[in-house]
Amino acid sequence: MSRLIFSIFVICFISYKLWQNWDSEKISKTESQSAYAPDYQIEGLSQTIFTTDGQIKTKLTAENFEHYEELEFTFIKQPSYTLFGSNKDSNWMISAKESSVHDNLYLELVGDVKVESVTKNNWLNQIEMDQINMNLNTRVLSTDTQITGSGKAIEFTGKGLKANLNTQEFEFTDNVQTKYLVN
Amino acid sequence: YSLETDFGKNIIIDANQQKLDLKNNTLTFLGKVEISQGSLKMTADKLEVIKNESENNQQELLIATGQPALYTQTLESGEVLTAQALEIRYLVAEKLLTLKGEAKITQKDSLVNGDKIEYDLTKQKLVASSNKQSGNKVRTVLTPKSEQ
């Protein structure tokens, strides 16, 4: 009789252990899944961000917008940013296939990236490249990829760019060629 | 290519680096700067391109600096004009060249030295001057045909 009780006890103990293992796996699975599932997702996003004194700072439209709180990461499909500067000459539009934001500050844009001046000027109205990084606060841009740019009767090509959209300064860092279209 | 047809050609500038300051309307090229416009060739360490908007027309001024900055161009006659100076200014629309600092222009049988030389590329007219402090004089050397 005691042998029977002992075997029942062993079976119960083993199944309890199995269940415990399965349960913790399930928890860790859902935990990890929750880290990979966006906290919120918006399709057809249209967002306007204001400065503390009520001026428009940034406008963003996007096909798809996924935010992952735990990872402090946002993934955006077909983003189009309009960045408003201190005056109308320093407003710029940036668009790309995809972009991601890390720590709510560091923006990376990838695929058909286009940086365009809202107000056309003599020098630089548009720059195109494959990838670029931008600090959303300082609006400093940087890339090592091949770039092409154009303005009024002027075309640039080069490798690498450092730019500051606030101070309106652009540096093409390597192998630069500029073509002045005389006629 | 030669002088007259040059001015209808695009200006191509190659350099290691290029800095554009939209606020101050200035474009700066740095490092092994090479400028070409048809037969016109300039080399410099640095080139600044300044756009002046006055009334209707737009005036580009190219300022090349170097040790020295060099300029060559083939004239209508087929002769090659060469110029050098610490600073070469090229007013694109007016086709006016201004050489400053150890300026020298040579064209086949003549050589002109001075502190400052202005050269009208269209009229092929040259005005050379020296500044009083330097005490230098303008020197023109004409090489007799027999010595060529």
Tab-separated table of C-alpha atoms in Angstrom, chain A residues 86-87 89 92 121-124 152-154 156-157 166-183, chain B residues 7-27 29 37 49-51 53 58 60 62 92:
chain	number	residue	atom	x	y	z
A	86	SER	CA	13.436	80.301	-36.731
A	87	ASN	CA	12.409	81.873	-40.054
A	89	ASP	CA	14.060	80.286	-45.025
A	92	TRP	CA	13.127	71.854	-44.313
A	121	ASN	CA	17.261	79.366	-52.432
A	122	ASN	CA	20.204	79.903	-54.756
A	123	TRP	CA	22.446	77.266	-53.422
A	124	LEU	CA	20.911	74.161	-52.018
A	152	LYS	CA	19.544	77.034	-58.618
A	153	ALA	CA	21.889	76.272	-61.547
A	154	ILE	CA	24.195	74.214	-59.372
A	156	PHE	CA	26.786	68.693	-56.135
A	157	THR	CA	27.994	65.153	-55.676
A	166	ASN	CA	19.264	75.364	-37.635
A	167	THR	CA	22.437	77.267	-38.585
A	168	GLN	CA	21.961	76.377	-42.299
A	169	GLU	CA	25.515	75.083	-42.648
A	170	PHE	CA	26.336	72.072	-44.850
A	171	GLU	CA	29.654	70.300	-45.254
A	172	PHE	CA	30.206	67.735	-47.999
A	173	THR	CA	33.094	65.873	-46.472
A	174	ASP	CA	34.762	63.878	-49.259
A	175	ASN	CA	35.349	63.703	-53.012
A	176	VAL	CA	33.220	66.662	-53.813
A	177	GLN	CA	32.332	67.776	-57.303
A	178	THR	CA	30.212	70.812	-57.995
A	179	LYS	CA	28.841	71.751	-61.392
A	180	TYR	CA	27.847	75.338	-62.056
A	181	LEU	CA	25.330	75.343	-64.873
A	182	VAL	CA	26.217	78.471	-66.821
A	183	ASN	CA	23.338	78.253	-69.316
B	7	PHE	CA	32.202	81.075	-71.182
B	8	GLY	CA	29.282	79.045	-72.420
B	9	LYS	CA	30.558	75.963	-70.620
B	10	ASN	CA	29.550	74.813	-67.157
B	11	ILE	CA	32.046	75.466	-64.375
B	12	ILE	CA	33.145	72.241	-62.701
B	13	ILE	CA	34.811	72.364	-59.285
B	14	ASP	CA	36.502	69.350	-57.696
B	15	ALA	CA	37.807	69.402	-54.133
B	16	ASN	CA	38.350	67.316	-51.024
B	17	GLN	CA	35.728	69.192	-49.053
B	18	GLN	CA	32.940	71.688	-49.555
B	19	LYS	CA	31.267	73.895	-46.971
B	20	LEU	CA	28.033	75.740	-47.692
B	21	ASP	CA	26.793	78.554	-45.432
B	22	LEU	CA	23.306	79.452	-46.625
B	23	LYS	CA	22.928	82.344	-44.197
B	24	ASN	CA	26.058	84.097	-45.455
B	25	ASN	CA	25.535	82.985	-49.054
B	26	THR	CA	29.011	81.500	-49.267
B	27	LEU	CA	30.270	78.231	-50.661
B	29	PHE	CA	35.933	74.448	-51.277
B	37	GLN	CA	35.367	75.819	-67.575
B	49	VAL	CA	32.233	81.262	-54.250
B	50	ILE	CA	30.151	84.274	-53.271
B	51	LYS	CA	26.801	85.064	-54.849
B	53	GLU	CA	22.230	89.344	-55.871
B	58	GLN	CA	23.169	87.386	-60.150
B	60	GLU	CA	29.204	84.998	-58.908
B	62	LEU	CA	35.223	83.108	-57.310
B	92	VAL	CA	32.232	85.196	-63.805
